[in-house]
Amino acid sequence: MTITIESLPVRDFDGIVCFGGEDWWYHNRGHYDMQMMRHLSRWMPVLYVNSLGMRMPNPGEGRMFLTRIGRKLRSVRRGFVRVGENFSVCSPLLLPGRAGIALSRPVLGRVVRAAASRQGITRPLVWVACPTGAEVVDVLDPAAVVYQRTDRYECYQGVNRQRIANYDGWLKARADLTVFCSTMLSESEAGQCRRSCLVDHGVDFDRFVSAGSGDAWEPGDVASLPRPRVGFIGGIDPQTFDPDLFLQLVRRVPEAHFVLVGACSLPRGWCPHPNVSLLGQRPYESVPDYMAACDVLIMPWNRSRWIEACNPVKLKEYLATGRPVVSTPFAELRRYEDVVRVAQGADEFARAIRAALGESVDPARGRERVRDQGWSIRAAEVLGELETAGIRATHRPAETPGALARGRRPAPRARPVTPAAPRSENAAPATAAPPVVRGEHPRVELAACILLAGGLRPSPLVAAAGRSILDLWLTPAGSLLDGWAELLADLAAHRGRRLPVRVVHDAIAPPPWPGAKAGRPIVIEQEPKALRGPAGVTRDLCRVYAADQHVLVAEAARWVGVSLAPMVDDHQATGADITVATNPDGTPAGVYLVRCGTLDLVPAVGFMDLKEQWLRRAVDAGLSVRVHRLRPPGSISLRTRGQLLDAARIANGAGERGIRVVCPGALIGPGSTIVDSVVMPGAIIEPMAMVVRTLVCPDARVDAGADIVDSIVSTSECLSDGVRSAV
């Protein structure tokens, strides 16, 4: 069967010219556009044009006016600079104001085209992160245009709001793709765009986790400061930061020492208190260490339309560091209220700081929420959206003998189509194919589905339940393993072929009971080698398949609430080497479609992760990596009691309401009350017991008259409030 999808006109681009929202030389490099460009430059040449600015410098700012003028002149003097193998920065001279831009436009266009040519870019995709870039978009004759609408630019202090709003409207109408990272902005403005997508912030997860783990090294200017320390790391600017609120906090919590790290545009002497240290701006590379040196991290934002629609990357960095977080409210924070203390007003905020200082926090909870949100995933998602729109990258860096002598890898070449043949342990690494767009491609042959049911350590849910996650039930219809079997049976019916299912566990995690519904070809096996990581395990298992066969790889600890057939169709239609599923909100869904030959990028020995290591290596190798967004509700990770209950509510059609799931074979004694809980097969609830927001595992027992709240009841013990945060 050939799947035919209406083809779109193809527009090729050979690199990206990004009109940045910040200046590479003096702003923090954690911003959305900078991170995107850094990661996209692993695949294609990128020219980052330092911010053209949205507002005129104001002499009334005093010393800040001189600071702004001085640093911009120093930036302009740098001109064109190569800062990486495939990444350059251009700092053009631009006259301020609209009239200045109009006069500068012809010269600016020539300067940027010349800089792009030096970077090997002749057919650019123009990425606009600063609305004033609209003035020069068409001067560059772009192959395509991306508009990054990550904030309400027209609400920035000091700008001509009508002028910026006009730029914004023009860019939404002109851009081939508008990229949002704020759910609020996406939902309210997507209808104004030709085409749009929601791609959340990423985070340098490993960097921040490493800084916050163990006995972290403390920067010298922090090590001597007294504890407890309450830190804010970021720009200290009235655009976002609320100085009045902060000063009230300093007075209300005198026992804490407040540490501010970031460029400050507030008047000199604005904070005279002795329990505050203003350390100034620090390089992005040292930001994780400053966060880790604090005991509580805060976000005292002001109340404005800018903050209302913001989605600060700082939040994910704070959570990855593993410190308690206290913040004023904003819309995007609602997704994280279970791991962040939200406070309004100085009194409530001060109480929240004291509560955070007085509690023992499990950093794993916050880290788990951002673990799968690396910038490589975000960059691949944007490329997938562009490919869907018929916009593709064709450039591969040309190598010279001199470059090869310096140890750079050769440019990948298109892989030949050869008859399928088994691969040996010494098979050559996979070669790369140019990106492709939707059209007709050879039929994808799915060899198997691999469910990864192990890990370096059991999840809190598995540890508390004492059994495999696949043995737990969400609905009366069957266990999670039964659910996977049903999902894959639907996929097999769509593809016209039964799909073997291989469930792989490690030596630590308990194996699932092989009791899935009859007729499902499910094999349960232990991973062949210890400590190989998800990518290593997948590679080892797929040695029996041919390079051009494909496998579906999924994290077993997931409830998937939608058919995967559209993802397979998308993988087929785009001819991708790898398709990564994401949820409707852009978070990773834990499901991959993989051409087996791509697994030759995984070493034969050692640990390798799928998302942050193997996928990054695949992008670097030039493989075609596609992102497929699942329809709602997507998938839910099942690592905690709360997550399983959330999945059960959706799976049973309860939405936000409470549930009462009593599975077949469970015995409920008279007078017992079950509220917002799942009681699994073989469980016994004796008379007059109260069970609330609890999982009662198979064959577990609740004693007569017991009150069990927020717990997991296993066959050996009941875990209740004392370990609530862990389960």
XYZ file of C-alpha atoms in Angstrom:
727
model
C 0.000 0.000 0.000
C 1.365 3.396 -0.973
C 0.321 6.359 1.130
C -0.110 9.452 -1.003
C -0.373 12.860 0.612
C -0.938 16.033 -1.318
C 2.514 17.409 -2.015
C 3.446 20.994 -1.295
C 5.704 23.187 -3.425
C 9.231 22.668 -2.176
C 11.394 25.619 -1.166
C 14.997 24.858 -0.338
C 17.177 26.969 1.919
C 20.886 26.522 2.526
C 21.222 28.272 5.889
C 19.570 30.609 8.374
C 19.928 34.356 8.838
C 18.491 35.210 12.249
C 17.671 38.778 13.248
C 18.106 38.203 16.957
C 16.203 39.775 19.785
C 19.400 40.234 21.806
C 23.059 41.013 21.282
C 25.305 37.965 21.296
C 28.167 39.852 22.909
C 26.494 41.291 25.995
C 23.186 39.513 26.659
C 22.654 36.209 28.439
C 22.910 33.424 25.846
C 20.118 31.359 27.289
C 17.478 33.206 25.227
C 15.170 31.279 22.881
C 16.575 32.583 19.594
C 20.205 32.142 20.651
C 19.655 28.585 21.850
C 17.684 27.655 18.735
C 20.396 29.020 16.473
C 23.148 27.250 18.419
C 21.413 23.915 18.016
C 20.281 24.438 14.422
C 23.885 25.304 13.519
C 24.775 21.678 14.180
C 22.872 20.887 11.009
C 23.259 23.939 8.766
C 25.125 27.264 8.627
C 23.665 30.056 10.755
C 24.320 33.794 10.730
C 23.094 35.536 13.885
C 22.515 39.264 13.348
C 22.675 41.139 16.632
C 19.475 42.921 17.681
C 18.400 45.866 15.556
C 16.678 47.268 18.639
C 13.055 48.225 19.282
C 13.484 51.474 21.222
C 15.579 54.614 21.079
C 18.182 55.056 23.841
C 16.904 57.616 26.328
C 19.352 60.142 27.842
C 17.018 60.335 30.834
C 18.276 56.887 31.878
C 21.485 58.497 33.122
C 24.417 56.109 33.369
C 22.322 53.341 31.772
C 22.033 55.452 28.610
C 25.829 55.652 28.376
C 26.113 51.928 29.164
C 23.745 51.028 26.317
C 25.547 53.271 23.810
C 28.989 52.012 24.860
C 28.224 48.310 24.679
C 26.467 48.667 21.293
C 29.487 50.486 19.854
C 31.794 47.761 21.181
C 29.550 45.159 19.588
C 29.518 46.958 16.210
C 33.324 47.170 16.217
C 33.475 43.365 16.195
C 31.818 43.235 12.764
C 31.646 39.662 11.457
C 32.953 36.935 13.786
C 32.941 33.144 13.430
C 32.124 31.774 16.864
C 31.711 28.124 15.885
C 32.216 25.666 13.068
C 28.867 26.528 11.511
C 27.865 29.671 13.425
C 28.771 33.315 12.865
C 27.683 36.609 14.409
C 27.251 39.894 12.555
C 26.988 43.289 14.262
C 25.874 45.816 11.624
C 25.861 49.555 12.239
C 22.268 50.790 12.352
C 21.006 54.321 12.797
C 18.405 54.409 15.597
C 14.706 55.085 15.099
C 12.419 54.342 12.182
C 13.948 57.036 10.007
C 17.405 55.702 10.803
C 16.392 52.166 9.840
C 14.889 53.419 6.581
C 18.160 55.175 5.725
C 20.216 52.183 6.819
C 18.112 49.531 5.037
C 20.036 49.361 1.710
C 23.423 49.274 3.434
C 22.166 46.859 6.072
C 20.904 44.504 3.370
C 24.289 44.511 1.601
C 26.175 43.957 4.882
C 23.987 41.034 5.930
C 24.072 39.430 2.445
C 27.865 39.677 2.408
C 28.117 38.153 5.890
C 25.722 35.365 4.894
C 27.797 34.655 1.797
C 30.931 34.307 3.944
C 28.987 31.713 5.923
C 28.053 29.867 2.701
C 24.412 31.010 2.725
C 22.926 32.117 -0.608
C 19.261 31.071 -0.213
C 18.532 32.003 3.395
C 15.688 31.130 5.659
C 15.214 34.438 7.471
C 14.323 34.016 11.143
C 12.987 37.189 12.780
C 13.144 37.372 16.586
C 13.156 41.184 16.734
C 10.134 42.810 15.039
C 12.207 45.625 13.513
C 13.792 42.946 11.340
C 10.627 43.265 9.248
C 12.239 46.311 7.607
C 14.903 44.213 5.880
C 13.292 40.783 5.426
C 12.484 41.165 1.746
C 15.776 42.928 0.968
C 17.420 39.516 1.493
C 15.134 37.711 -1.018
C 14.537 34.867 1.465
C 13.597 31.323 0.541
C 11.247 31.366 3.546
C 10.534 33.437 6.656
C 10.053 32.354 10.280
C 8.701 34.825 12.830
C 9.516 34.076 16.465
C 6.611 35.451 18.527
C 7.803 34.494 21.998
C 6.669 37.662 23.813
C 4.288 40.600 23.487
C 6.956 42.802 21.939
C 4.574 45.767 21.682
C 4.318 45.777 25.499
C 8.048 46.283 26.034
C 8.765 49.437 28.011
C 9.934 52.417 25.996
C 8.904 51.167 22.541
C 6.543 52.823 20.087
C 3.710 50.375 20.691
C 1.793 51.082 17.500
C 4.906 50.761 15.374
C 5.894 47.415 16.936
C 2.292 46.164 16.678
C 2.350 47.041 12.968
C 5.573 45.075 12.502
C 4.022 42.173 14.383
C 0.925 42.124 12.181
C 2.989 42.338 9.008
C 5.289 39.515 10.073
C 2.399 37.187 10.965
C 0.936 37.782 7.508
C 4.314 37.475 5.740
C 5.981 34.613 7.603
C 5.715 31.067 6.308
C 5.759 29.909 9.939
C 5.153 31.813 13.171
C 6.693 30.062 16.191
C 5.056 30.609 19.587
C 6.397 29.362 22.919
C 3.585 30.788 25.061
C 0.354 28.812 25.123
C -1.615 31.997 25.802
C -0.157 33.796 22.777
C -0.557 30.750 20.546
C -4.205 30.272 21.456
C -5.094 33.950 21.065
C -3.023 34.817 17.963
C -2.644 31.670 15.832
C -5.601 32.755 13.720
C -3.661 35.885 12.692
C -0.854 33.820 11.122
C -0.472 32.110 7.774
C 0.846 29.069 9.596
C 1.884 28.663 13.225
C 3.169 26.151 15.745
C 3.733 26.029 19.502
C 7.307 25.050 20.409
C 8.117 25.433 24.096
C 11.434 26.563 25.575
C 14.139 23.971 25.992
C 16.680 23.670 28.775
C 20.335 22.610 29.025
C 19.184 19.898 31.406
C 22.447 18.064 32.085
C 24.352 21.299 32.729
C 21.930 22.535 35.402
C 21.430 19.117 37.013
C 25.188 18.656 37.280
C 25.591 22.030 38.987
C 22.802 21.315 41.455
C 23.842 17.770 42.374
C 26.169 16.734 45.170
C 28.645 19.153 46.672
C 28.510 21.728 43.917
C 31.374 24.160 43.415
C 30.394 27.649 44.545
C 31.598 30.759 42.688
C 34.048 32.760 44.744
C 31.815 35.825 45.083
C 29.039 33.671 46.589
C 30.977 31.255 48.786
C 31.581 33.868 51.490
C 27.941 35.004 51.660
C 25.882 33.816 54.642
C 23.118 31.217 54.403
C 20.301 30.756 53.835
C 20.542 32.318 50.390
C 17.578 33.367 48.260
C 18.576 33.917 44.663
C 17.309 35.610 41.536
C 19.341 35.013 38.388
C 18.345 37.119 35.396
C 17.917 40.645 34.124
C 17.033 43.104 36.904
C 14.883 45.314 34.724
C 11.525 46.956 35.546
C 10.194 45.389 32.349
C 9.932 42.084 34.230
C 11.414 42.403 37.729
C 9.306 44.052 40.481
C 11.760 46.087 42.609
C 9.081 47.223 45.088
C 8.023 43.647 45.780
C 11.647 42.567 46.114
C 12.470 45.297 48.628
C 9.471 44.294 50.725
C 10.683 40.684 50.699
C 14.138 41.763 51.837
C 12.601 43.549 54.820
C 10.194 40.720 55.665
C 12.801 37.934 55.550
C 15.850 39.551 57.229
C 17.307 36.175 58.230
C 17.955 35.333 54.542
C 20.665 36.761 52.316
C 19.365 37.730 48.872
C 21.653 37.165 45.884
C 20.954 38.953 42.581
C 22.929 37.847 39.509
C 22.252 39.711 36.277
C 22.523 43.001 34.451
C 20.671 45.753 36.315
C 18.996 48.765 34.677
C 17.523 50.170 37.900
C 18.854 53.446 39.326
C 22.048 53.321 41.343
C 21.361 52.827 45.052
C 17.879 51.359 44.513
C 18.591 48.587 47.063
C 20.539 49.764 50.161
C 19.870 46.727 52.398
C 22.864 44.851 53.881
C 21.307 41.424 53.341
C 21.384 41.862 49.542
C 24.330 41.223 47.217
C 24.098 42.516 43.636
C 26.753 40.574 41.759
C 26.112 41.864 38.235
C 25.913 39.914 35.007
C 27.810 36.635 34.698
C 28.551 34.466 31.613
C 25.851 31.966 30.706
C 28.295 29.119 31.306
C 28.489 30.036 35.018
C 24.753 30.629 35.546
C 24.073 27.029 36.717
C 26.691 27.387 39.477
C 25.100 30.584 40.789
C 21.673 28.938 40.837
C 23.064 25.913 42.656
C 24.707 28.153 45.267
C 21.271 29.340 46.468
C 18.877 27.569 48.834
C 15.708 29.012 47.257
C 15.264 30.541 43.799
C 12.655 33.235 43.202
C 10.853 34.970 40.337
C 9.374 38.236 41.716
C 7.740 39.381 38.484
C 5.726 42.542 38.114
C 2.103 42.513 36.958
C 1.986 43.524 33.298
C 0.672 42.298 29.942
C 4.254 41.273 29.104
C 4.487 38.962 32.143
C 0.920 37.746 31.632
C 1.949 36.090 28.356
C 5.550 35.179 29.226
C 7.128 31.734 29.409
C 10.554 32.240 31.027
C 13.242 29.651 30.327
C 14.529 30.529 33.802
C 11.752 28.375 35.288
C 13.035 25.212 33.624
C 16.615 26.071 34.595
C 15.561 26.576 38.222
C 13.749 23.210 38.278
C 16.655 21.367 36.642
C 18.999 22.826 39.268
C 16.817 21.199 41.917
C 16.224 24.089 44.315
C 12.808 25.146 45.698
C 11.154 27.788 43.519
C 8.830 30.627 44.559
C 7.178 32.841 41.945
C 4.461 35.370 41.412
C 1.693 33.954 39.161
C 1.567 34.015 35.363
C -0.455 31.924 32.925
C 2.247 29.490 31.790
C 3.101 28.658 35.406
C -0.179 26.759 35.835
C 1.453 23.671 34.317
C 4.073 23.681 37.092
C 2.098 24.636 40.189
C 2.703 21.174 41.682
C 6.467 21.833 41.795
C 6.538 25.637 42.323
C 5.211 27.744 45.205
C 3.027 30.482 43.733
C 2.491 33.611 45.826
C 0.823 36.997 45.398
C 1.822 40.007 47.444
C 4.803 40.500 49.742
C 3.344 38.777 52.816
C 2.363 35.614 50.962
C 5.653 35.568 49.027
C 7.672 35.964 52.255
C 5.760 33.085 53.886
C 6.424 30.931 50.830
C 10.174 31.655 51.024
C 10.274 30.696 54.704
C 8.284 27.516 54.009
C 10.666 26.581 51.179
C 13.705 27.201 53.398
C 12.222 25.031 56.127
C 11.370 21.961 54.085
C 13.423 19.105 52.697
C 12.898 19.149 48.929
C 13.260 16.187 46.593
C 14.935 17.747 43.516
C 13.838 14.793 41.373
C 10.245 16.041 41.269
C 11.076 19.297 39.533
C 13.749 17.753 37.355
C 11.386 15.071 36.144
C 9.091 17.764 34.761
C 11.805 19.194 32.488
C 13.996 16.145 31.906
C 12.864 15.571 28.325
C 12.880 19.193 27.167
C 16.332 19.643 25.668
C 17.004 22.271 23.010
C 17.905 19.594 20.429
C 14.337 18.307 20.647
C 12.975 21.829 20.165
C 15.186 22.492 17.142
C 14.142 19.194 15.550
C 10.499 20.091 16.148
C 10.850 23.376 14.252
C 12.575 21.611 11.364
C 9.727 19.111 11.276
C 7.176 21.937 11.071
C 9.148 23.514 8.229
C 9.326 20.229 6.312
C 5.569 19.837 6.667
C 5.214 23.291 5.096
C 7.408 22.233 2.159
C 10.475 24.153 3.378
C 13.653 22.116 3.640
C 17.337 22.552 4.321
C 19.601 21.363 1.534
C 23.010 22.621 2.625
C 25.593 20.223 3.990
C 28.885 21.790 5.126
C 31.526 21.329 2.475
C 34.764 19.925 3.854
C 38.236 20.792 2.687
C 41.447 18.802 3.164
C 42.494 21.383 5.717
C 39.289 20.951 7.625
C 39.647 17.181 7.622
C 43.198 17.515 8.851
C 41.857 19.462 11.821
C 39.688 16.500 12.725
C 36.273 17.702 11.581
C 33.911 14.989 10.448
C 33.250 14.705 6.691
C 29.939 15.896 5.316
C 27.295 13.158 5.305
C 26.229 11.767 1.947
C 22.886 10.393 0.885
C 22.518 6.747 1.828
C 22.130 4.294 -1.054
C 19.019 2.140 -1.208
C 20.213 -1.438 -0.930
C 18.417 -4.730 -0.395
C 17.700 -5.400 3.268
C 20.364 -7.459 4.951
C 21.156 -8.282 8.572
C 23.929 -6.232 10.116
C 26.919 -7.400 12.043
C 28.357 -5.940 15.221
C 30.968 -4.201 13.069
C 28.496 -2.559 10.703
C 29.498 0.873 9.465
C 27.759 3.884 10.942
C 24.564 5.026 9.288
C 25.011 7.593 6.543
C 22.701 10.503 6.204
C 19.989 11.372 3.716
C 19.063 14.936 2.828
C 15.889 16.182 4.507
C 12.760 15.288 2.567
C 9.225 16.580 2.409
C 5.898 14.854 2.185
C 5.371 12.747 -0.911
C 5.651 9.127 -2.028
C 8.361 7.045 -0.367
C 9.040 3.310 -0.079
C 6.626 1.611 2.272
C 7.827 1.565 5.872
C 8.229 -1.999 7.112
C 7.659 -2.130 10.865
C 9.666 -5.014 12.274
C 8.570 -4.756 15.929
C 7.530 -2.572 18.811
C 10.032 -2.340 21.665
C 8.696 -1.282 25.070
C 11.529 -0.123 27.332
C 10.562 -1.044 30.895
C 13.860 -0.549 32.734
C 16.095 2.257 33.920
C 19.040 3.134 36.120
C 16.706 3.091 39.117
C 13.029 2.280 39.621
C 10.626 5.207 39.417
C 8.957 6.341 42.669
C 5.762 4.609 41.530
C 7.463 1.284 40.761
C 9.503 1.413 43.979
C 6.374 1.999 46.066
C 4.210 -0.550 44.243
C 6.901 -3.226 44.262
C 5.998 -4.456 40.783
C 6.363 -3.573 37.124
C 4.573 -0.457 35.928
C 2.991 -2.622 33.219
C 1.158 -4.661 35.888
C -0.754 -1.616 37.160
C -4.292 -0.835 36.013
C -5.806 2.511 34.987
C -9.227 1.251 33.872
C -11.344 -1.860 34.527
C -10.494 -2.990 30.976
C -6.973 -4.174 31.715
C -3.452 -3.463 32.899
C -1.114 -0.965 31.278
C 0.412 -3.871 29.335
C -3.068 -4.770 28.082
C -3.487 -1.144 27.067
C -0.280 -1.217 25.042
C -1.414 -4.477 23.433
C -4.718 -2.905 22.383
C -2.942 0.188 21.044
C -0.552 -1.906 18.966
C -3.372 -4.153 17.750
C -5.025 -1.017 16.358
C -1.762 -0.111 14.639
C -1.436 -3.661 13.243
C -4.947 -3.476 11.823
C -4.068 -0.169 10.164
C -0.878 -1.592 8.650
C -2.389 -4.968 7.761
C 0.229 -6.950 9.673
C 0.612 -8.206 13.234
C 3.355 -6.360 15.046
C 5.578 -8.355 17.428
C 5.922 -6.658 20.812
C 9.118 -6.977 22.837
C 8.958 -5.820 26.465
C 12.469 -5.291 27.820
C 13.205 -4.928 31.533
C 16.495 -4.684 33.407
C 17.837 -6.709 36.300
C 16.605 -4.131 38.841
C 13.043 -3.442 37.727
C 10.627 -6.356 38.305
C 9.478 -8.042 35.091
C 5.798 -7.695 34.185
C 3.446 -10.627 34.558
C 2.929 -12.060 31.028
C -0.838 -11.916 31.263
C -1.827 -9.527 28.479
C -4.896 -10.363 26.450
C -4.740 -13.543 24.423
C -3.681 -13.325 20.809
C -1.132 -10.559 21.303
C 2.396 -11.563 20.214
C 4.198 -10.227 23.298
C 7.655 -11.386 24.367
C 9.079 -10.363 27.753
C 12.866 -10.379 27.972
C 15.658 -8.988 30.091
C 18.007 -6.506 28.457
C 21.074 -8.313 27.069
C 23.689 -6.044 28.677
C 23.598 -3.995 31.859
C 23.967 -0.199 32.005
C 23.556 0.354 28.272
C 20.940 3.085 28.502
C 17.798 3.269 26.341
C 19.685 3.843 23.087
C 22.203 1.088 23.827
C 19.477 -1.408 24.703
C 17.541 -0.539 21.550
C 20.636 -0.930 19.383
C 21.471 -4.320 20.871
C 17.931 -5.606 20.378
C 17.737 -4.404 16.782
C 20.845 -6.228 15.548
C 18.504 -8.953 14.252
C 16.722 -6.534 11.923
C 17.836 -5.149 8.562
C 19.112 -1.598 8.289
C 16.103 -0.412 6.271
C 13.520 -1.953 8.565
C 11.849 0.284 11.124
C 10.924 -0.214 14.776
C 8.535 1.571 17.092
C 10.341 2.323 20.367
C 8.376 3.518 23.386
C 8.856 4.159 27.081
C 6.686 1.499 28.745
C 5.893 3.788 31.694
C 3.461 5.815 29.565
C -0.261 5.879 28.999
C -0.933 6.801 25.372
C -4.477 7.976 24.780
C -4.500 8.221 20.977
C -3.849 5.986 17.986
C -0.278 5.885 16.723
C -1.386 5.176 13.149
C -1.173 8.876 12.084
C 2.406 8.989 13.351
C 3.333 5.961 11.217
C 1.602 7.537 8.204
C 3.533 10.765 8.784
C 6.813 8.835 9.094
C 5.997 7.079 5.821
C 4.930 10.231 3.999
C 8.030 12.263 4.892
C 10.558 9.491 4.368
C 12.124 10.333 7.716
C 14.903 8.316 9.328
C 13.552 9.113 12.800
C 10.182 10.461 13.894
C 9.832 11.724 17.474
C 6.350 12.045 18.985
C 5.477 15.059 21.092
C 2.364 15.844 23.080
C -0.081 18.600 22.063
C 1.785 21.015 24.368
C 5.129 20.183 22.748
C 6.537 18.002 25.537
C 8.139 14.691 24.474
C 5.683 11.789 24.322
C 8.240 8.993 24.777
C 7.500 7.318 21.411
C 9.893 7.039 18.448
C 9.817 5.544 14.964
C 13.335 4.571 14.013
C 15.035 3.238 10.894
C 17.247 0.504 12.299
C 20.312 1.684 10.399
C 20.336 4.888 12.427
C 21.133 2.842 15.545
C 24.628 2.227 14.178
C 25.367 5.684 15.603
C 25.140 4.097 19.065
C 28.460 2.662 20.321
C 28.653 -1.098 20.905
C 29.665 -0.544 24.535
C 28.800 2.075 27.130
C 25.743 4.075 28.133
C 23.729 6.227 25.726
C 20.421 7.983 26.227
C 17.853 8.227 23.445
C 16.757 11.844 23.652
C 19.739 13.946 24.581
C 22.585 11.807 23.213
C 21.497 9.533 20.341
C 18.994 11.979 18.884
C 21.538 14.795 19.049
C 24.085 12.582 17.315
C 21.515 11.744 14.618
C 20.855 15.443 13.987
C 24.596 16.133 13.852
C 24.979 13.324 11.303
C 22.419 14.999 9.045
C 19.740 12.331 9.349
C 16.169 13.299 8.579
C 14.565 13.776 12.014
C 10.823 14.422 12.022
C 8.641 15.611 14.927
C 5.031 14.377 15.006
C 2.590 16.037 17.377
C 0.037 13.606 18.824
C -3.590 14.584 19.035
C -4.996 15.301 22.504
C -4.610 13.920 25.092
C -1.278 12.546 23.818
C 0.697 10.545 26.371
C 1.219 10.829 30.119
C 4.365 9.700 31.923
C 3.570 7.271 34.745
C 6.338 7.738 37.283
C 4.284 8.913 40.264
C 0.972 8.177 41.926
C -0.385 11.549 40.869
C 0.493 10.945 37.226
C -1.225 7.561 37.220
C -4.362 9.054 38.763
C -4.318 11.862 36.186
C -4.068 9.297 33.386
C -6.860 7.231 34.951
C -9.171 10.251 35.036
C -8.643 10.861 31.321
C -8.724 7.179 30.350
C -12.038 6.734 32.181
C -13.546 9.902 30.736
C -13.634 11.735 34.051
C -11.700 14.806 32.914
C -10.866 16.880 35.991
C -13.472 15.114 38.117
C -12.690 12.455 40.664
C -12.809 8.775 39.741
C -13.745 5.475 41.373
C -12.088 2.642 39.461
C -12.733 -0.834 40.871
C -11.160 -3.469 38.637
C -12.459 -7.031 38.122
C -11.587 -9.369 41.019
C -11.324 -6.612 43.627
C -13.404 -7.079 46.803
C -14.978 -4.034 48.462
C -16.352 -4.532 51.996
C -19.652 -2.993 53.104
C -19.532 0.589 54.275
C -16.207 1.307 52.554
C -15.710 4.554 50.646
C -13.560 4.835 47.500
C -12.849 8.401 46.292
C -10.567 9.396 43.386
C -8.736 6.057 43.609
C -7.910 2.937 41.599
C -8.471 -0.474 43.221
C -6.743 -3.168 41.154
C -7.585 -6.890 40.661
C -7.258 -9.116 43.731
C -7.204 -6.140 46.104
C -9.339 -6.342 49.267
C -10.883 -3.294 50.914
C -12.256 -4.458 54.259
C -15.474 -2.994 55.739
C -15.746 0.666 56.779
C -12.409 1.672 55.220
C -11.843 5.075 53.636
C -9.595 5.183 50.519
C -8.922 8.637 49.000
C -6.575 9.556 46.117
C -4.881 6.213 46.490
C -3.659 3.307 44.356
C -4.424 -0.118 45.804
C -2.179 -2.549 43.945
C -3.104 -6.085 42.844
C -3.561 -8.461 45.817
C -3.023 -5.658 48.362
C -5.269 -5.262 51.447
C -6.697 -2.273 53.307
C -7.666 -3.100 56.887
C -11.179 -2.595 58.237
C -11.831 0.979 59.354
C -8.517 2.293 57.996
C -8.264 5.799 56.550
C -5.856 5.732 53.594
C -5.208 9.078 51.890
C -2.691 10.062 49.182
C -1.030 6.648 49.275
C 0.063 3.567 47.406
C -0.969 0.303 49.040
C 1.226 -2.604 47.953
C 1.179 -6.215 49.106
C 3.690 -5.419 51.835
C 3.003 -1.939 53.144
C 1.035 1.274 52.858
C 2.928 4.418 51.911
C 1.054 7.505 53.081
C 1.616 11.156 53.887
C 5.153 10.681 55.127
C 6.388 9.910 51.606
C 3.730 11.668 49.599
C 6.214 13.718 47.597
C 7.991 10.577 46.445
C 4.954 8.821 45.078
